């Protein structure tokens, strides 16, 4: 069924929902209504829609259709990422040549020319493709009910392939995430799913795109949960997993089953080596602070420059990156091959340290200039070089205590990832998934957590939250969602000062028990031990009417009163409360044992105490 028009939307165009397209020249407003489906024709989408209505509706429930659609989204997202990687490699070959050290003229000119073309395309044709793609996907979920124009998918593909292929210091993972979300959004609208399902399906596509680009389905699922939806929602988790797995199957079918990096074997040489990984965590945290502060300082200042300069900013950034690339061509593009070299100890630690520093600078230049592209690959590059440098220093001074430099490069990737992007769970599982070695988990957990804590301590606003505020969007902070303590029933319950009436008592006996109680609403248990409530006034009315000998159970409602437990969240208590004046709070081991009661006013007071920090 087509969703009903949202408030504030204009008249519906024929064949579309009553959704208003947001202006393409300005940052989307959090209060804007959801736009209509774009006017594009996808034969395969029409086929799926016909299949959906004519055949599948009669045999599958909506949730099963949603899971089936997740697999289809994963297949299309995986195929798009395969084409995306081929396009990047082809453009890099044409613009920079096939060697690891391109000719100097190509190094200088390719990012400049690529920057000019990308700027023109972004400003004139695809204004929504700026940035990495993570916040654009979050905006689609939380502002536009899952709407991502399909031309954004096309624009992201073209501009990011050209930017990365010409040597801009960005990566393909974040754009792949947005492209996957856009494909999911287009399919959901073509199949005329409900507004809620279209909103939920964008993260499903995001996980598929990221998993295909990174060849790591577990890390992709965790990242989408940590940074896009912010919750372990059972309704969407299965679909996210299915889409991620199916997209990786496609990429491995076409591109092979090889991981992004070949990881050397690892084992802990000596327990004291864990101190070296702790030091790596400190370095990773400090490096992430420098990285974020560069972006926070430069990005709003460049955005505030006159509009005509926006046509030149990516080209100027490309020129500066080209100058750096004359000496260190490794900083250009995603740099996966150089990460692999660092893991196999092919650079001196001094070179690794310089590569990490120049990659921070070159990536900041690309990103703040408005060039579309991702931050995942640069973060991995910086972390690998930084980790390799720390490992090289440790190995130089304490060769009997430390393992291979490759292990430090691998753990450094996770540490920088945790500090820069503030996704602690994803960073640990990424190291495990990439390495396939469970023994690396202790160093990874130590380094990642230290880097994450340093970043939290000295950078109050996470990167993606900072970027959304710079763009005028008030998107939900997933870090705040994870770390805000959820109030529970035990925070709001109060003692019950009245008697617990029994259904077998007479009405007169019940009133005698309640005579001296300050409670206006009394709790009672029926013959089966279920909880009910009755007011003292009702008992008095029955006695005054002469109905004294009747059992109390004759006055109790047939539907028992819901009960809650002290450890349950207040949201659940509020949901169960309904129109009831209060709820009994009972022991989990014995639901006849009363721990207290909770009412609407108790719940509201608990929320107010939380807001005030009390």
Coordinates of C-alpha atoms in Angstrom, one line a residue:
X1 CA 0.0 0.0 0.0
X2 CA 1.3 3.5 -0.9
X3 CA 2.2 5.4 2.3
X4 CA 0.0 8.3 3.3
X5 CA 1.2 11.8 2.7
X6 CA 3.3 13.3 5.5
X7 CA 2.4 16.6 7.1
X8 CA 3.4 19.6 5.3
X9 CA 3.7 17.9 2.0
X10 CA 2.2 19.4 -1.1
X11 CA -0.2 17.8 -3.6
X12 CA 0.9 14.5 -5.0
X13 CA 2.0 14.1 -8.5
X14 CA 0.3 11.4 -10.5
X15 CA 2.0 8.1 -9.8
X16 CA 4.0 9.2 -6.8
X17 CA 3.5 9.5 -3.1
X18 CA 2.9 12.9 -1.6
X19 CA 6.5 13.6 -0.8
X20 CA 8.4 16.7 -1.5
X21 CA 11.9 16.6 -3.0
X22 CA 14.4 18.6 -0.9
X23 CA 16.3 21.4 -2.6
X24 CA 19.4 20.1 -4.2
X25 CA 21.4 23.3 -3.7
X26 CA 21.2 23.5 0.1
X27 CA 21.9 21.2 3.0
X28 CA 18.9 19.1 3.8
X29 CA 16.8 20.3 6.7
X30 CA 16.0 17.9 9.5
X31 CA 12.4 19.0 9.4
X32 CA 11.9 18.6 5.6
X33 CA 9.2 16.2 4.4
X34 CA 10.1 13.1 2.5
X35 CA 10.6 13.6 -1.2
X36 CA 8.9 11.7 -4.0
X37 CA 10.3 8.8 -5.9
X38 CA 12.7 10.0 -8.6
X39 CA 11.7 9.7 -12.3
X40 CA 13.9 6.9 -13.6
X41 CA 13.1 3.6 -15.2
X42 CA 14.7 0.4 -14.1
X43 CA 13.3 -2.6 -16.0
X44 CA 14.6 -5.0 -13.3
X45 CA 12.9 -3.0 -10.6
X46 CA 9.6 -3.1 -12.5
X47 CA 10.0 -6.9 -12.9
X48 CA 10.6 -7.3 -9.2
X49 CA 7.5 -5.1 -8.4
X50 CA 5.3 -7.2 -10.6
X51 CA 6.8 -10.4 -9.1
X52 CA 6.1 -9.0 -5.6
X53 CA 2.5 -8.2 -6.2
X54 CA 1.4 -11.0 -8.4
X55 CA 3.2 -14.0 -6.9
X56 CA 5.1 -13.5 -3.7
X57 CA 2.4 -11.7 -1.8
X58 CA 0.3 -14.8 -1.6
X59 CA 3.0 -17.1 -0.2
X60 CA 5.3 -14.9 1.9
X61 CA 4.7 -12.7 4.8
X62 CA 6.1 -9.1 4.8
X63 CA 9.1 -9.9 7.0
X64 CA 10.0 -12.8 4.7
X65 CA 9.7 -10.5 1.7
X66 CA 12.0 -8.0 3.5
X67 CA 14.6 -10.7 4.0
X68 CA 14.3 -11.8 0.3
X69 CA 14.7 -8.2 -0.8
X70 CA 17.8 -7.9 1.4
X71 CA 19.5 -10.7 -0.5
X72 CA 18.5 -9.0 -3.8
X73 CA 19.9 -5.7 -2.5
X74 CA 23.1 -7.4 -1.6
X75 CA 23.5 -8.9 -5.1
X76 CA 23.0 -5.6 -6.8
X77 CA 25.2 -3.7 -4.4
X78 CA 28.0 -6.3 -4.8
X79 CA 27.8 -6.0 -8.6
X80 CA 27.9 -2.2 -8.3
X81 CA 31.0 -2.3 -6.1
X82 CA 32.7 -4.7 -8.5
X83 CA 32.1 -2.2 -11.3
X84 CA 33.2 0.6 -9.0
X85 CA 36.6 -1.0 -8.3
X86 CA 37.1 -1.8 -11.9
X87 CA 36.4 1.8 -12.8
X88 CA 38.9 3.1 -10.2
X89 CA 41.6 0.8 -11.3
X90 CA 41.0 1.6 -15.0
X91 CA 41.1 5.4 -14.4
X92 CA 44.2 5.1 -12.3
X93 CA 45.9 3.1 -15.0
X94 CA 44.9 5.7 -17.7
X95 CA 45.8 8.8 -15.6
X96 CA 48.8 7.7 -13.5
X97 CA 50.1 4.7 -15.4
X98 CA 50.7 1.1 -14.4
X99 CA 53.8 1.5 -12.3
X100 CA 54.1 2.0 -8.5
X101 CA 56.0 5.2 -9.1
X102 CA 54.2 7.2 -11.8
X103 CA 55.9 9.8 -14.0
X104 CA 56.3 13.2 -12.3
X105 CA 54.1 15.0 -14.9
X106 CA 51.3 12.6 -14.3
X107 CA 51.6 12.9 -10.6
X108 CA 51.2 16.7 -10.8
X109 CA 48.6 16.9 -13.5
X110 CA 46.2 13.9 -12.9
X111 CA 44.8 15.1 -9.5
X112 CA 44.5 18.6 -10.7
X113 CA 42.6 17.7 -13.9
X114 CA 40.5 15.2 -12.0
X115 CA 39.7 17.8 -9.3
X116 CA 38.5 20.3 -11.9
X117 CA 36.2 17.7 -13.5
X118 CA 34.9 16.4 -10.2
X119 CA 34.2 19.9 -8.9
X120 CA 32.2 20.7 -12.0
X121 CA 30.2 17.5 -11.8
X122 CA 29.5 17.9 -8.0
X123 CA 28.4 21.5 -8.3
X124 CA 26.4 21.3 -11.5
X125 CA 24.9 17.8 -11.5
X126 CA 25.4 15.9 -8.2
X127 CA 25.4 18.3 -5.3
X128 CA 24.5 15.5 -2.8
X129 CA 27.6 13.4 -3.4
X130 CA 30.0 15.6 -1.3
X131 CA 31.7 14.0 1.6
X132 CA 32.1 10.4 2.5
X133 CA 28.6 9.1 2.3
X134 CA 28.0 7.9 5.9
X135 CA 26.2 11.1 7.0
X136 CA 24.3 11.3 3.8
X137 CA 23.0 7.8 4.5
X138 CA 22.1 8.7 8.1
X139 CA 20.2 11.8 6.8
X140 CA 18.2 9.5 4.5
X141 CA 17.3 7.3 7.4
X142 CA 16.5 9.9 10.0
X143 CA 15.3 12.9 7.9
X144 CA 13.9 11.6 4.5
X145 CA 12.4 8.2 5.4
X146 CA 15.0 6.3 3.5
X147 CA 14.9 8.4 0.4
X148 CA 18.1 8.6 -1.6
X149 CA 17.8 9.8 -5.2
X150 CA 19.1 7.2 -7.7
X151 CA 21.1 9.9 -9.5
X152 CA 23.1 10.2 -6.3
X153 CA 24.2 6.6 -6.7
X154 CA 25.2 7.4 -10.3
X155 CA 27.0 10.6 -9.2
X156 CA 28.8 8.9 -6.3
X157 CA 30.0 6.2 -8.7
X158 CA 31.3 8.6 -11.3
X159 CA 32.8 11.3 -9.1
X160 CA 34.4 9.1 -6.6
X161 CA 35.9 6.7 -9.2
X162 CA 37.4 9.8 -11.0
X163 CA 38.7 11.4 -7.7
X164 CA 40.3 8.2 -6.4
X165 CA 41.6 7.1 -9.8
X166 CA 43.2 10.5 -10.4
X167 CA 45.1 10.3 -7.1
X168 CA 43.0 12.1 -4.6
X169 CA 43.8 10.7 -1.1
X170 CA 40.4 9.1 -0.4
X171 CA 39.0 5.6 -0.4
X172 CA 36.1 3.6 -2.0
X173 CA 34.4 2.1 1.1
X174 CA 32.3 5.0 2.3
X175 CA 31.0 5.8 -1.2
X176 CA 30.1 2.1 -1.6
X177 CA 28.1 2.3 1.6
X178 CA 26.0 5.2 0.2
X179 CA 25.7 3.5 -3.2
X180 CA 24.3 0.4 -1.5
X181 CA 21.9 2.5 0.5
X182 CA 20.8 4.3 -2.7
X183 CA 20.2 1.0 -4.5
X184 CA 18.1 -0.3 -1.5
X185 CA 16.1 2.9 -1.4
X186 CA 15.3 2.7 -5.2
X187 CA 14.3 -0.9 -4.9
X188 CA 12.1 -0.3 -1.9
X189 CA 10.3 2.6 -3.5
X190 CA 9.8 0.7 -6.8
X191 CA 8.3 -2.2 -4.9
X192 CA 6.1 0.3 -3.1
X193 CA 7.1 -0.8 0.4
X194 CA 5.7 1.0 3.3
X195 CA 7.4 4.2 4.5
X196 CA 8.8 2.4 7.6
X197 CA 10.2 -0.4 5.5
X198 CA 11.9 2.0 3.0
X199 CA 13.4 3.8 6.0
X200 CA 14.7 0.5 7.4
X201 CA 16.0 -0.8 4.1
X202 CA 18.6 2.0 3.5
X203 CA 20.9 0.6 6.3
X204 CA 20.5 -2.8 4.8
X205 CA 21.9 -1.5 1.5
X206 CA 24.6 0.4 3.4
X207 CA 25.9 -2.8 5.0
X208 CA 25.9 -4.5 1.6
X209 CA 27.9 -1.8 -0.1
X210 CA 30.4 -1.6 2.7
X211 CA 30.8 -5.3 3.0
X212 CA 31.5 -5.7 -0.7
X213 CA 34.0 -2.8 -0.8
X214 CA 35.8 -4.0 2.3
X215 CA 35.4 -7.8 1.8
X216 CA 34.5 -8.0 5.4
X217 CA 30.8 -8.7 6.1
X218 CA 31.1 -8.8 9.9
X219 CA 32.9 -5.5 10.2
X220 CA 30.3 -4.0 7.8
X221 CA 27.4 -5.2 9.8
X222 CA 28.9 -3.9 13.1
X223 CA 29.7 -0.5 11.5
X224 CA 26.2 0.0 10.3
X225 CA 24.9 -1.0 13.7
X226 CA 27.3 1.3 15.6
X227 CA 27.2 4.3 13.4
X228 CA 24.1 4.3 11.2
X229 CA 21.2 2.7 13.1
X230 CA 22.7 2.8 16.6
X231 CA 20.8 -0.2 17.9
X232 CA 20.6 -4.0 17.7
X233 CA 17.2 -4.0 16.2
X234 CA 16.0 -7.6 15.7
X235 CA 13.7 -6.4 12.9
X236 CA 16.5 -5.3 10.7
X237 CA 19.6 -7.2 11.9
X238 CA 18.7 -10.4 9.9
X239 CA 18.3 -8.3 6.7
X240 CA 21.6 -6.5 7.3
X241 CA 23.4 -9.8 7.7
X242 CA 21.9 -11.3 4.6
X243 CA 22.6 -8.3 2.4
X244 CA 26.2 -8.1 3.6
X245 CA 26.8 -11.8 3.0
X246 CA 25.2 -11.9 -0.4
X247 CA 27.2 -8.8 -1.6
X248 CA 30.5 -10.4 -0.5
X249 CA 29.6 -13.5 -2.4
X250 CA 29.2 -11.5 -5.6
X251 CA 32.5 -9.6 -5.1
X252 CA 34.4 -12.8 -4.3
X253 CA 32.8 -14.5 -7.4
X254 CA 34.1 -11.8 -9.7
X255 CA 37.2 -10.5 -8.0
X256 CA 38.4 -13.6 -6.2
X257 CA 38.4 -14.8 -2.6
X258 CA 41.6 -13.0 -1.6
X259 CA 41.5 -10.7 1.4
X260 CA 42.5 -7.0 1.0
X261 CA 45.8 -7.7 2.6
X262 CA 48.1 -10.7 3.0
X263 CA 48.7 -10.9 6.7
X264 CA 52.0 -12.4 8.1
X265 CA 51.6 -15.0 10.9
X266 CA 51.5 -13.6 14.4
X267 CA 52.2 -14.9 17.9
X268 CA 52.9 -13.1 21.1
X269 CA 56.7 -13.2 21.7
X270 CA 56.6 -12.1 25.4
X271 CA 53.9 -10.7 27.7
X272 CA 55.8 -7.5 28.0
X273 CA 55.1 -6.9 24.3
X274 CA 51.6 -5.9 25.3
X275 CA 53.2 -2.7 26.7
X276 CA 54.4 -1.9 23.2
X277 CA 50.8 -2.3 21.9
X278 CA 49.6 0.0 24.7
X279 CA 52.1 2.6 23.5
X280 CA 50.7 2.0 19.9
X281 CA 47.3 2.8 21.3
X282 CA 48.5 6.1 22.7
X283 CA 50.1 7.1 19.4
X284 CA 46.9 6.1 17.5
X285 CA 44.8 8.2 19.8
X286 CA 47.0 11.2 19.4
X287 CA 47.2 10.8 15.6
X288 CA 43.4 10.6 15.4
X289 CA 43.1 13.8 17.3
X290 CA 45.5 15.6 14.9
X291 CA 43.5 14.2 11.9
X292 CA 40.1 15.3 13.2
X293 CA 41.3 18.7 14.3
X294 CA 42.7 19.4 10.8
X295 CA 39.3 18.6 9.3
X296 CA 37.4 20.5 12.0
X297 CA 39.5 23.6 11.5
X298 CA 39.8 23.7 7.7
X299 CA 36.4 22.4 6.4
X300 CA 34.1 25.2 7.5
X301 CA 36.5 27.9 6.4
X302 CA 36.8 26.5 2.9
X303 CA 33.0 26.1 2.7
X304 CA 32.6 29.7 3.7
X305 CA 34.7 31.0 0.7
X306 CA 32.9 32.4 -2.3
X307 CA 31.1 29.9 -4.5
X308 CA 33.4 30.3 -7.5
X309 CA 36.3 29.0 -5.4
X310 CA 34.5 25.7 -4.9
X311 CA 35.2 24.9 -8.6
X312 CA 38.9 25.2 -7.9
X313 CA 39.3 23.8 -4.4
X314 CA 39.5 20.1 -5.4
X315 CA 42.1 21.0 -8.1
X316 CA 44.2 23.0 -5.6
X317 CA 44.0 20.1 -3.2
X318 CA 45.0 17.8 -6.0
X319 CA 48.0 20.0 -6.9
X320 CA 49.3 19.9 -3.3
X321 CA 48.8 16.2 -3.1
X322 CA 50.7 15.9 -6.4
X323 CA 53.6 17.8 -4.9
X324 CA 53.6 15.4 -1.9
X325 CA 53.3 12.5 -4.4
X326 CA 56.5 13.5 -6.2
X327 CA 58.4 12.3 -3.1
X328 CA 55.8 9.9 -1.6
X329 CA 53.5 8.6 -4.4
X330 CA 52.1 6.1 -1.8
X331 CA 49.8 8.8 -0.4
X332 CA 47.8 9.0 -3.6
X333 CA 44.6 7.1 -3.9
X334 CA 43.5 4.4 -1.5
X335 CA 46.9 2.9 -1.1
X336 CA 46.0 -0.7 -0.4
X337 CA 49.1 -2.1 -2.0
X338 CA 51.3 0.0 0.2
X339 CA 49.5 -1.2 3.3
X340 CA 50.4 -4.7 2.2
X341 CA 54.0 -3.7 1.8
X342 CA 54.1 -2.1 5.2
X343 CA 52.8 -5.3 6.8
X344 CA 55.6 -7.2 5.2
X345 CA 58.3 -4.9 6.6
X346 CA 59.3 -3.4 3.3
X347 CA 59.9 0.2 4.6
X348 CA 62.1 1.6 7.3
X349 CA 60.3 2.9 10.3
X350 CA 61.3 6.5 9.5
X351 CA 59.7 6.2 6.1
X352 CA 56.5 4.7 7.6
X353 CA 56.3 7.6 10.1
X354 CA 56.6 10.1 7.2
X355 CA 54.0 8.3 5.1
X356 CA 51.5 8.4 8.0
X357 CA 52.1 12.1 8.5
X358 CA 51.8 13.0 4.8
X359 CA 48.7 10.8 4.4
X360 CA 47.0 12.7 7.2
X361 CA 47.8 15.9 5.4
X362 CA 46.8 14.8 1.9
X363 CA 43.6 13.2 3.1
X364 CA 42.6 16.3 5.0
X365 CA 43.3 18.4 1.9
X366 CA 41.1 16.1 -0.3
X367 CA 38.2 15.9 2.2
X368 CA 37.9 19.5 3.2
X369 CA 38.0 20.7 -0.4
X370 CA 34.7 19.0 -1.0
X371 CA 36.1 16.1 -3.1
X372 CA 33.7 13.1 -2.7
X373 CA 35.4 10.0 -1.4
X374 CA 35.7 7.9 1.7
X375 CA 37.8 8.0 4.9
X376 CA 38.1 4.3 5.6
X377 CA 41.0 3.5 3.4
X378 CA 43.0 6.6 4.5
X379 CA 42.4 5.7 8.1
X380 CA 43.6 2.1 7.5
X381 CA 46.7 3.4 5.6
X382 CA 47.6 5.9 8.3
X383 CA 47.1 3.3 11.0
X384 CA 49.2 0.7 9.2
X385 CA 52.1 3.1 8.6
X386 CA 51.9 4.4 12.1
X387 CA 51.7 0.9 13.6
X388 CA 54.6 -0.2 11.5
X389 CA 56.7 2.8 12.6
X390 CA 56.0 2.0 16.3
X391 CA 56.8 -1.6 15.7
X392 CA 60.0 -0.7 13.9
X393 CA 61.1 1.5 16.8
X394 CA 60.2 -1.2 19.4
X395 CA 62.0 -3.9 17.4
X396 CA 65.1 -1.6 17.0
X397 CA 65.5 -1.1 20.8
X398 CA 63.9 -4.3 22.1
X399 CA 64.3 -7.0 19.4
X400 CA 64.0 -9.9 22.0
X401 CA 60.5 -8.6 23.1
X402 CA 58.7 -7.7 19.9
X403 CA 57.1 -9.7 17.1
X404 CA 57.0 -8.8 13.4
X405 CA 56.4 -5.3 12.2
X406 CA 53.4 -6.6 10.2
X407 CA 51.5 -7.3 13.4
X408 CA 52.0 -3.8 14.6
X409 CA 50.8 -2.4 11.3
X410 CA 47.7 -4.6 11.5
X411 CA 46.9 -3.5 15.1
X412 CA 47.7 0.1 14.2
X413 CA 45.0 0.0 11.5
X414 CA 42.4 -0.9 14.2
X415 CA 43.8 1.7 16.7
X416 CA 43.6 4.6 14.3
X417 CA 40.1 3.4 13.1
X418 CA 38.9 3.3 16.7
X419 CA 40.2 6.8 17.6
X420 CA 39.3 8.5 14.3
X421 CA 35.9 7.0 13.5
X422 CA 35.0 6.2 17.1
X423 CA 33.6 2.7 16.4
X424 CA 35.4 0.5 19.1
X425 CA 33.6 -2.8 18.4
X426 CA 34.0 -2.5 14.6
X427 CA 37.7 -1.7 14.9
X428 CA 38.4 -4.9 17.0
X429 CA 36.4 -7.2 14.7
X430 CA 37.9 -5.6 11.6
X431 CA 41.4 -6.6 12.8
X432 CA 40.2 -10.2 13.5
X433 CA 38.3 -10.5 10.2
X434 CA 41.2 -9.1 8.1
X435 CA 43.8 -11.2 9.9
X436 CA 41.9 -14.4 10.5
X437 CA 44.0 -14.9 13.6
X438 CA 42.3 -14.9 16.9
X439 CA 45.6 -14.6 18.8
X440 CA 45.8 -10.9 17.7
X441 CA 42.7 -10.0 19.8
X442 CA 44.6 -9.1 23.0
X443 CA 46.9 -6.5 21.3
X444 CA 44.0 -5.2 19.2
X445 CA 41.7 -4.7 22.2
X446 CA 44.4 -3.0 24.2
X447 CA 45.5 -0.6 21.5
X448 CA 42.0 0.1 20.2
X449 CA 40.5 0.9 23.6
X450 CA 43.4 3.2 24.6
X451 CA 43.1 5.1 21.2
X452 CA 39.3 5.3 21.6
X453 CA 39.5 6.6 25.2
X454 CA 42.1 9.2 24.3
X455 CA 40.0 10.4 21.4
X456 CA 36.9 10.6 23.6
X457 CA 38.8 12.5 26.3
X458 CA 40.2 15.2 24.1
X459 CA 37.7 15.3 21.2
X460 CA 34.3 15.6 22.7
X461 CA 32.4 15.4 19.4
X462 CA 32.9 12.4 17.2
X463 CA 33.9 12.9 13.5
X464 CA 30.6 12.1 11.9
X465 CA 28.7 14.2 14.5
X466 CA 31.0 17.1 13.8
X467 CA 30.5 16.9 10.1
X468 CA 26.7 16.8 10.4
X469 CA 26.7 19.9 12.5
X470 CA 29.0 21.7 10.0
X471 CA 26.4 20.7 7.3
X472 CA 23.5 22.1 9.3
X473 CA 22.1 18.7 10.2
X474 CA 21.1 17.6 13.7
X475 CA 21.5 13.9 13.2
X476 CA 21.4 11.5 16.2
X477 CA 24.8 10.9 17.8
X478 CA 25.3 7.1 17.9
X479 CA 28.0 7.5 20.5
X480 CA 25.6 9.3 22.8
X481 CA 23.0 6.5 22.2
X482 CA 25.5 3.9 23.2
X483 CA 26.8 5.6 26.3
X484 CA 23.8 7.3 27.8
X485 CA 22.7 5.2 30.7
X486 CA 19.2 3.9 30.1
X487 CA 16.9 4.5 33.2
X488 CA 15.4 1.4 34.6
X489 CA 12.3 0.5 36.6
X490 CA 14.5 0.3 39.8
X491 CA 15.4 4.0 39.3
X492 CA 11.7 5.0 39.5
X493 CA 9.9 2.5 41.7
X494 CA 8.6 3.4 45.1
X495 CA 7.6 1.3 48.1
X496 CA 4.0 0.1 48.3
X497 CA 2.5 1.3 51.6
X498 CA -0.9 -0.5 51.4
X499 CA -2.1 -4.0 52.0
X500 CA -2.1 -6.7 49.3
X501 CA -5.7 -7.7 49.1
X502 CA -6.8 -11.2 48.2
X503 CA -9.5 -12.1 45.8
X504 CA -11.1 -14.5 48.2
X505 CA -11.6 -11.8 50.9
X506 CA -15.1 -10.3 51.2
X507 CA -15.5 -6.7 50.2
X508 CA -16.0 -5.7 53.8
X509 CA -12.7 -7.4 54.9
X510 CA -10.8 -5.8 52.1
X511 CA -12.0 -2.4 53.2
X512 CA -11.0 -3.1 56.8
X513 CA -7.5 -4.0 55.6
X514 CA -7.3 -0.8 53.6
X515 CA -8.9 1.5 56.1
X516 CA -5.6 3.0 57.5
X517 CA -3.6 2.8 54.2
X518 CA -2.6 6.1 52.6
X519 CA -2.8 4.3 49.2
X520 CA -5.7 5.4 47.1
X521 CA -5.1 2.6 44.6
X522 CA -4.8 -0.8 46.1
X523 CA -3.2 -4.0 44.8
X524 CA -4.9 -7.3 44.9
X525 CA -4.2 -10.8 43.9
X526 CA -6.8 -13.1 42.4
X527 CA -7.0 -16.8 43.1
X528 CA -4.2 -17.6 40.5
X529 CA -1.8 -15.0 42.0
X530 CA -2.3 -12.5 39.1
X531 CA -2.1 -8.8 40.0
X532 CA -5.1 -6.5 39.8
X533 CA -5.8 -3.0 41.1
X534 CA -8.9 -1.4 42.8
X535 CA -9.5 1.9 44.4
X536 CA -10.4 2.5 48.0
X537 CA -13.4 4.6 46.9
X538 CA -14.8 1.7 44.9
X539 CA -14.7 -0.5 48.1
X540 CA -16.4 2.2 50.1
X541 CA -19.2 2.5 47.5
X542 CA -19.8 -1.2 47.5
X543 CA -20.0 -1.3 51.3
X544 CA -22.4 1.7 51.4
X545 CA -24.5 -0.1 48.9
X546 CA -24.7 -3.1 51.2
X547 CA -22.6 -5.4 49.1
X548 CA -20.3 -6.4 51.9
X549 CA -20.4 -10.2 51.8
X550 CA -19.5 -10.5 48.1
X551 CA -16.0 -11.7 47.3
X552 CA -13.5 -9.1 46.3
X553 CA -12.8 -11.1 43.1
X554 CA -16.3 -10.1 41.8
X555 CA -15.0 -6.5 41.6
X556 CA -11.6 -7.3 40.0
X557 CA -11.2 -6.9 36.3
X558 CA -11.0 -10.1 34.2
X559 CA -7.7 -8.9 32.6
X560 CA -4.8 -9.0 35.1
X561 CA -2.7 -5.9 35.6
X562 CA 0.7 -6.1 33.8
X563 CA 3.7 -6.3 36.0
X564 CA 7.3 -5.3 35.5
X565 CA 10.7 -6.2 37.0
X566 CA 13.3 -3.9 38.5
X567 CA 15.9 -4.4 35.8
X568 CA 13.6 -3.6 32.9
X569 CA 13.9 -0.3 31.1
X570 CA 11.5 2.5 31.8
X571 CA 10.3 2.5 28.2
X572 CA 8.9 -1.0 28.7
X573 CA 7.2 0.1 31.9
X574 CA 5.6 3.0 30.1
X575 CA 4.4 0.8 27.3
X576 CA 2.8 -1.7 29.7
X577 CA 1.3 1.0 31.9
X578 CA -1.3 2.1 29.4
X579 CA -4.3 3.6 31.3
X580 CA -3.5 1.8 34.5
X581 CA -2.9 4.0 37.6
X582 CA 0.2 2.0 38.6
X583 CA 2.0 -1.2 38.0
X584 CA 3.4 -3.8 40.4
X585 CA 7.1 -4.3 40.4
X586 CA 7.7 -8.0 41.2
X587 CA 10.7 -10.3 41.7
X588 CA 11.8 -12.4 38.7
X589 CA 12.1 -15.6 40.7
X590 CA 8.7 -15.1 42.4
X591 CA 6.1 -12.9 40.7
X592 CA 4.0 -13.0 43.8
X593 CA 6.7 -11.1 45.7
X594 CA 6.2 -7.4 45.4
X595 CA 9.3 -5.1 45.2
X596 CA 7.4 -1.9 44.8
X597 CA 5.1 0.0 42.5
X598 CA 5.5 2.4 39.6
X599 CA 3.2 5.0 38.1
X600 CA 3.3 7.5 35.3
X601 CA 4.4 10.3 37.6
X602 CA 7.3 8.1 38.9
X603 CA 8.5 7.4 35.4
X604 CA 8.4 11.1 34.4
X605 CA 10.3 12.1 37.5
X606 CA 13.0 9.5 36.7
X607 CA 13.4 10.9 33.2
X608 CA 13.6 14.4 34.6
X609 CA 16.3 13.4 37.1
X610 CA 18.2 11.8 34.2
X611 CA 18.0 15.0 32.1
X612 CA 19.2 17.2 35.0
X613 CA 22.0 14.8 35.8
X614 CA 20.6 13.9 39.2

